[in-house]
PDB file of C-alpha atoms in Angstrom:
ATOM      1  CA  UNK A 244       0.000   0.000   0.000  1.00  0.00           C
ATOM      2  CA  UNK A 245       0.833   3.472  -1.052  1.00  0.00           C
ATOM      3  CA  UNK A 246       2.052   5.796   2.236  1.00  0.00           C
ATOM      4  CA  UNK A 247      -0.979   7.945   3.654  1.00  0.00           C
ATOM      5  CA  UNK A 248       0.323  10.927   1.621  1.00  0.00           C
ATOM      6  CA  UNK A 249       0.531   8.919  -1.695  1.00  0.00           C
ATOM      7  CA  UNK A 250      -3.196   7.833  -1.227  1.00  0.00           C
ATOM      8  CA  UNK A 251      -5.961   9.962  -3.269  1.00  0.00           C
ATOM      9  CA  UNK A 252      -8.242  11.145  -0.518  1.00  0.00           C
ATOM     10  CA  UNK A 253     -11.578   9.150  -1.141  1.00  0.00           C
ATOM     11  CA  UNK A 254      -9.324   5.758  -1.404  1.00  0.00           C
ATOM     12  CA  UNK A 255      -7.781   6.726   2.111  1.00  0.00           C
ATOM     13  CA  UNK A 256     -10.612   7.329   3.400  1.00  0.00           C
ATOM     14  CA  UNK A 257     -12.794   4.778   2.223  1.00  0.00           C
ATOM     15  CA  UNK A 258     -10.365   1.733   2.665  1.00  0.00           C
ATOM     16  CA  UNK A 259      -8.645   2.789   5.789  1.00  0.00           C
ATOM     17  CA  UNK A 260      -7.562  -0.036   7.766  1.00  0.00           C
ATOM     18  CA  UNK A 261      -9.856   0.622  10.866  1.00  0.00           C
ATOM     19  CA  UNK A 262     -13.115   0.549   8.123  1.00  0.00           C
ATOM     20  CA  UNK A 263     -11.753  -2.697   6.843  1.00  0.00           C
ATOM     21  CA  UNK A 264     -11.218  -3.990   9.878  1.00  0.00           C
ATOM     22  CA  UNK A 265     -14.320  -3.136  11.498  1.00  0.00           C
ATOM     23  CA  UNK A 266     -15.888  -4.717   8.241  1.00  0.00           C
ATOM     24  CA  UNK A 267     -13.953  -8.070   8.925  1.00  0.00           C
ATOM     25  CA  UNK A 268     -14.549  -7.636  12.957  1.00  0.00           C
ATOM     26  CA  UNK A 269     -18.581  -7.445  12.049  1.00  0.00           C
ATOM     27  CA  UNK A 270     -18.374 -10.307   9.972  1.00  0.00           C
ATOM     28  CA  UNK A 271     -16.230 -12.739  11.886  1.00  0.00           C
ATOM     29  CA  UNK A 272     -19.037 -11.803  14.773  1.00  0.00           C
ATOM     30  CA  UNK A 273     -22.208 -12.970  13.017  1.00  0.00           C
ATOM     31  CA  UNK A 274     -20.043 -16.029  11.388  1.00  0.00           C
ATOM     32  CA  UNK A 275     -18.931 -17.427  14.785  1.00  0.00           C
ATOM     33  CA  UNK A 276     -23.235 -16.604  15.887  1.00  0.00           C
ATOM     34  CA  UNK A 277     -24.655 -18.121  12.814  1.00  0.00           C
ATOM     35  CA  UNK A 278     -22.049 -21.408  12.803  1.00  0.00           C
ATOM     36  CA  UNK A 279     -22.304 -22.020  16.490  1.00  0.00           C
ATOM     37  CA  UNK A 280     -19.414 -21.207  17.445  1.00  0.00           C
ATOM     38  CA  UNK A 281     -17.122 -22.023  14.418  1.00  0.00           C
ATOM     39  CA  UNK A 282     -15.141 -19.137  13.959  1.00  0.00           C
ATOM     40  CA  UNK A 283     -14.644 -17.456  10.374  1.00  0.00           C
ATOM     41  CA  UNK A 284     -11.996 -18.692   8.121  1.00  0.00           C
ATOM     42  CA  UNK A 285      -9.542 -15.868   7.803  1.00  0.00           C
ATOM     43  CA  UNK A 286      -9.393 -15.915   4.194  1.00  0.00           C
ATOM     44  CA  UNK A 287     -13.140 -14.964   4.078  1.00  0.00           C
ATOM     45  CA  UNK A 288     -12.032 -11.754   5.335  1.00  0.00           C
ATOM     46  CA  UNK A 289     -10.674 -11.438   0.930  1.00  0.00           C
ATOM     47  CA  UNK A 290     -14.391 -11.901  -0.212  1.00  0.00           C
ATOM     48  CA  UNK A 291     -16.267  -9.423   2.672  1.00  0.00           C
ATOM     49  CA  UNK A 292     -14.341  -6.507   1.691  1.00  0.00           C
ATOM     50  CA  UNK A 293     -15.484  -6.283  -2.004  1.00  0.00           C
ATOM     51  CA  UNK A 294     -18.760  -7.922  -1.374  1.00  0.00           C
ATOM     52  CA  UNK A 295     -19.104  -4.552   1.343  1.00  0.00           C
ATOM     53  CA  UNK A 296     -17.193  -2.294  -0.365  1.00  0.00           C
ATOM     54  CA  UNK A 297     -18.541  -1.897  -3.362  1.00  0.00           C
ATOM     55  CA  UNK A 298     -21.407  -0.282  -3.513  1.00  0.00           C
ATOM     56  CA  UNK A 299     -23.014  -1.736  -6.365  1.00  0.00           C
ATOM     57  CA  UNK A 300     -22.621  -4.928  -4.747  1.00  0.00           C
ATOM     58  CA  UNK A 301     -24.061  -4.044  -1.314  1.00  0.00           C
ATOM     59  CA  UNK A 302     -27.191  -2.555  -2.798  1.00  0.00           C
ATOM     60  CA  UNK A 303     -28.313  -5.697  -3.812  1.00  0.00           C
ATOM     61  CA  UNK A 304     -27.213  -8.050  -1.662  1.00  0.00           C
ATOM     62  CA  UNK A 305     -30.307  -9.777   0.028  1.00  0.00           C
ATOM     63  CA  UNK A 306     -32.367  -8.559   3.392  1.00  0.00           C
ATOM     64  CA  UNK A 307     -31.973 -11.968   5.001  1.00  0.00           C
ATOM     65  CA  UNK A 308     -30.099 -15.084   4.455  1.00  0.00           C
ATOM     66  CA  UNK A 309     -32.918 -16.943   3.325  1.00  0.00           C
ATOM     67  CA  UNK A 310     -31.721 -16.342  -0.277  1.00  0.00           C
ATOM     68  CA  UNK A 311     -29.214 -18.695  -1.351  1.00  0.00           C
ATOM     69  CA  UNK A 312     -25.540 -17.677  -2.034  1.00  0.00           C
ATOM     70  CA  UNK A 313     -26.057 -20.004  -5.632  1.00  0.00           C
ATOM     71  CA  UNK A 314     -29.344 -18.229  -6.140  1.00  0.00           C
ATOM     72  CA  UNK A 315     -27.816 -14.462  -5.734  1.00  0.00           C
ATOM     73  CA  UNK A 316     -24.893 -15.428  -7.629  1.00  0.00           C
ATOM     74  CA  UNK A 317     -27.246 -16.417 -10.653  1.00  0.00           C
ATOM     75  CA  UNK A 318     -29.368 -13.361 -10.096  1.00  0.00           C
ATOM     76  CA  UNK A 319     -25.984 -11.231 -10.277  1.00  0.00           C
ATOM     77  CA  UNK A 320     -23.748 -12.323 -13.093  1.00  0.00           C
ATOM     78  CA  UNK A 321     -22.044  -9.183 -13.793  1.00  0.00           C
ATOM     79  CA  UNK A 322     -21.448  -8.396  -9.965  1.00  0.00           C
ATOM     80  CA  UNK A 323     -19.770 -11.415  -9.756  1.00  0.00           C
ATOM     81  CA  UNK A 324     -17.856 -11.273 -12.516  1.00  0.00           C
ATOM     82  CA  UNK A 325     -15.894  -8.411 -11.226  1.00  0.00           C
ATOM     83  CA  UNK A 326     -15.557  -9.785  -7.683  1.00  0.00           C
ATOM     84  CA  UNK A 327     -12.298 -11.896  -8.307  1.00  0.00           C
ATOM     85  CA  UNK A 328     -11.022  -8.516  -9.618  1.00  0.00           C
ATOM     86  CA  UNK A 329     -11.770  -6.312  -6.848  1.00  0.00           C
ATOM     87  CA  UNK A 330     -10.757  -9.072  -4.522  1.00  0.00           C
ATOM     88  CA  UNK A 331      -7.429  -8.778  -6.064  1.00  0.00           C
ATOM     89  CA  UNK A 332      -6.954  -5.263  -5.985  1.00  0.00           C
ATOM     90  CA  UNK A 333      -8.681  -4.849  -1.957  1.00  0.00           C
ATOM     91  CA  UNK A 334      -6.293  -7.630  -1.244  1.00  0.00           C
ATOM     92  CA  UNK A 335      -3.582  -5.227   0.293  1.00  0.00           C
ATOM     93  CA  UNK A 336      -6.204  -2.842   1.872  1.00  0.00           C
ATOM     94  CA  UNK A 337      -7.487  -6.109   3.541  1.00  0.00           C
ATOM     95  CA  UNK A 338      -4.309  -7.200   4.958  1.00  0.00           C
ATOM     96  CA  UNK A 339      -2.999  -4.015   6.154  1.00  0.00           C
ATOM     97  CA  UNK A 340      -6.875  -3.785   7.656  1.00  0.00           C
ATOM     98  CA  UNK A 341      -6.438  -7.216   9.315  1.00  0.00           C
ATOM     99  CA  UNK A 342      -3.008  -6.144  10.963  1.00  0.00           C
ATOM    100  CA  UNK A 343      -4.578  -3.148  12.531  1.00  0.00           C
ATOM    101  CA  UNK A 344      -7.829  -5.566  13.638  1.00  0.00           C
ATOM    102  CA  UNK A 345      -5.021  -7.705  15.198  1.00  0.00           C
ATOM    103  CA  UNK A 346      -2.784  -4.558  16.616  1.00  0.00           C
ATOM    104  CA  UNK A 347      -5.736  -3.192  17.972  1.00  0.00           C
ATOM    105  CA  UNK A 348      -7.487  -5.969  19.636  1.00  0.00           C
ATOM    106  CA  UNK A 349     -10.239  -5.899  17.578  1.00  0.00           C
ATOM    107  CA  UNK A 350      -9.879  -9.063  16.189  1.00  0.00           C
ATOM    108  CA  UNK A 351      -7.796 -12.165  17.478  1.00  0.00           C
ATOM    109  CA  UNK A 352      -7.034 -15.192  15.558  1.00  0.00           C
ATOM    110  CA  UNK A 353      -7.664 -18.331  17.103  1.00  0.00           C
ATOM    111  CA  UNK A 354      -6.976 -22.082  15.400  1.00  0.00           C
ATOM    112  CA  UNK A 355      -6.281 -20.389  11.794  1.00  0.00           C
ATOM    113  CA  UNK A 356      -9.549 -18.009  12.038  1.00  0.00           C
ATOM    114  CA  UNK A 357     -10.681 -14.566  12.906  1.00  0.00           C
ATOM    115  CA  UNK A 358     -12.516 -13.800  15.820  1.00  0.00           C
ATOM    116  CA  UNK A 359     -14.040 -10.559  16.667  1.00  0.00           C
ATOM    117  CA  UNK A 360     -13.345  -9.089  20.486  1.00  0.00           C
ATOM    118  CA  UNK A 361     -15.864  -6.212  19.997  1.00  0.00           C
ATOM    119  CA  UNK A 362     -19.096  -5.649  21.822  1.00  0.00           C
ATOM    120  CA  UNK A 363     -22.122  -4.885  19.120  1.00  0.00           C
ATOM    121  CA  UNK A 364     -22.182  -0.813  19.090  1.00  0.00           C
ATOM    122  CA  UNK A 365     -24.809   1.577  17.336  1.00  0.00           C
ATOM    123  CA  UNK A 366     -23.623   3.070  14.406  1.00  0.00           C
ATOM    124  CA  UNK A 367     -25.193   5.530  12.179  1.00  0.00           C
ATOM    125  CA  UNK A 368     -25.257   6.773   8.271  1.00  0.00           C
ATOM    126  CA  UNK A 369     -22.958   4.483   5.772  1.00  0.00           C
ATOM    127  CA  UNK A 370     -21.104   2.705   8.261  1.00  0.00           C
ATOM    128  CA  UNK A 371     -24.221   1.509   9.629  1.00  0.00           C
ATOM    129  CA  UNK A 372     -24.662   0.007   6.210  1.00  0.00           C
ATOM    130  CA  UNK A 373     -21.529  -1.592   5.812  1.00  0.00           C
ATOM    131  CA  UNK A 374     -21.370  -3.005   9.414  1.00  0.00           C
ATOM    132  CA  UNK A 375     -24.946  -4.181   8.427  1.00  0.00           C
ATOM    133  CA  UNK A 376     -23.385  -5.904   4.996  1.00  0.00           C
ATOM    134  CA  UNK A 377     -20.996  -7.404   7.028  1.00  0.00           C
ATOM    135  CA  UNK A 378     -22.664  -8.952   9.136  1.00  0.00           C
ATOM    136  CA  UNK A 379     -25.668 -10.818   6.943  1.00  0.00           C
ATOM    137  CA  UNK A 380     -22.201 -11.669   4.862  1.00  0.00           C
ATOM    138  CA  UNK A 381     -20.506 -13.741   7.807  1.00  0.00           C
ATOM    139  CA  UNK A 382     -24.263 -15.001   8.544  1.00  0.00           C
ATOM    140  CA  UNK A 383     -24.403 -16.196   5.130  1.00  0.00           C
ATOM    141  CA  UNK A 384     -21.247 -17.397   4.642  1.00  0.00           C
ATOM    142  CA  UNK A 385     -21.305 -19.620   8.030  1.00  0.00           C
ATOM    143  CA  UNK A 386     -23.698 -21.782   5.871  1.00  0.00           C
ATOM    144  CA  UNK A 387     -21.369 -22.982   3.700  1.00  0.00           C
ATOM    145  CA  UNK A 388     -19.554 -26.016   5.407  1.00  0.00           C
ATOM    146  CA  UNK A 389     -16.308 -25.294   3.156  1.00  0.00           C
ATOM    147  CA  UNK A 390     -15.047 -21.668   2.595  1.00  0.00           C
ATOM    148  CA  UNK A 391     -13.471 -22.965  -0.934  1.00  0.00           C
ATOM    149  CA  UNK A 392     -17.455 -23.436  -1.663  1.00  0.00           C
ATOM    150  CA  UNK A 393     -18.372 -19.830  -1.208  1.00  0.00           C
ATOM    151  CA  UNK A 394     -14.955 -19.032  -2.940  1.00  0.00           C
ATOM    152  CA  UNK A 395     -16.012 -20.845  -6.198  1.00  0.00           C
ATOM    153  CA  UNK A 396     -19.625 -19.375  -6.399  1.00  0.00           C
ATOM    154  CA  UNK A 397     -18.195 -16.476  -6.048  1.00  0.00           C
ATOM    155  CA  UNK A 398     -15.293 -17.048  -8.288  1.00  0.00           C
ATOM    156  CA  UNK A 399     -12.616 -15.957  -6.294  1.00  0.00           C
ATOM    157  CA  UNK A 400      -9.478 -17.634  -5.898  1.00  0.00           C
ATOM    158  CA  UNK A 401      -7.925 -18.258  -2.677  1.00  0.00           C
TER     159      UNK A 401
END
């Protein structure tokens, strides 16, 4: 990653490590809820960030997790055609973002995955949204048995 001062301002500001890691934090919470107690594979933390990101994306993600992963991923062929990109271009922003989770005891790894060490808090305006994105995506992706499941519907490589 660029130095702060190298960074256009909206990039800064938009994939600053504490965002990012507050987006991973969120998810890895509602992962370890939904899969009773199985904690989130860190590598998921790669497919959160430009499924919550990107705003196109998050628009139409689904209220609930009633809708299939395989069913949104027909309904959204375009969306998911560009995920493997983005993945590989937020794949710094999401590293840097999991060191500062892990420097600032926001997230811990245990066994191999992330766990969150947050209490829930109120948020308001956009970061409501993505903490809300977040979380349905750990929810959703603590269905899948297999992370490398969600990673091929989603056509992302690992």
């Amino acid at each position: 990653m660029p130095s702060w001062t190298g960074r256009p301002q909206a990039s800064a500001a938009f994939l600053n490590p504490a965002l990012v890691a507050a987006v991973a934090a969120a998810a890895a919470r509602d992962y370890e809820e939904a899969a009773s107690g199985r904690l989130m594979p860190w590598p998921m933390a790669f497919v959160v960030a430009p499924l919550v990101l990107h705003r196109p994306t998050r628009r139409v993600l689904p209220s609930s997790t009633r809708t299939h992963l395989t069913n949104w991923v027909a309904d959204h062929p375009a969306l998911v055609a560009g995920l493997g990109a983005r993945t590989t271009s937020l794949a710094p922003a999401v590293r840097e973002g999991l060191r500062f989770g892990l420097r600032h005891q926001m997230l811990a790894i245990e066994q191999g995955c992330l766990k969150n060490t947050l209490p829930k808090s109120r948020t308001g305006g956009e970061l409501a949204d993505l903490i809300k994105a977040a979380s349905l995506i750990g929810r959703w992706t603590a269905k899948s048995e297999n992370p490398s499941t969600v990673f091929a519907l989603l056509g992302v490589r690992p």
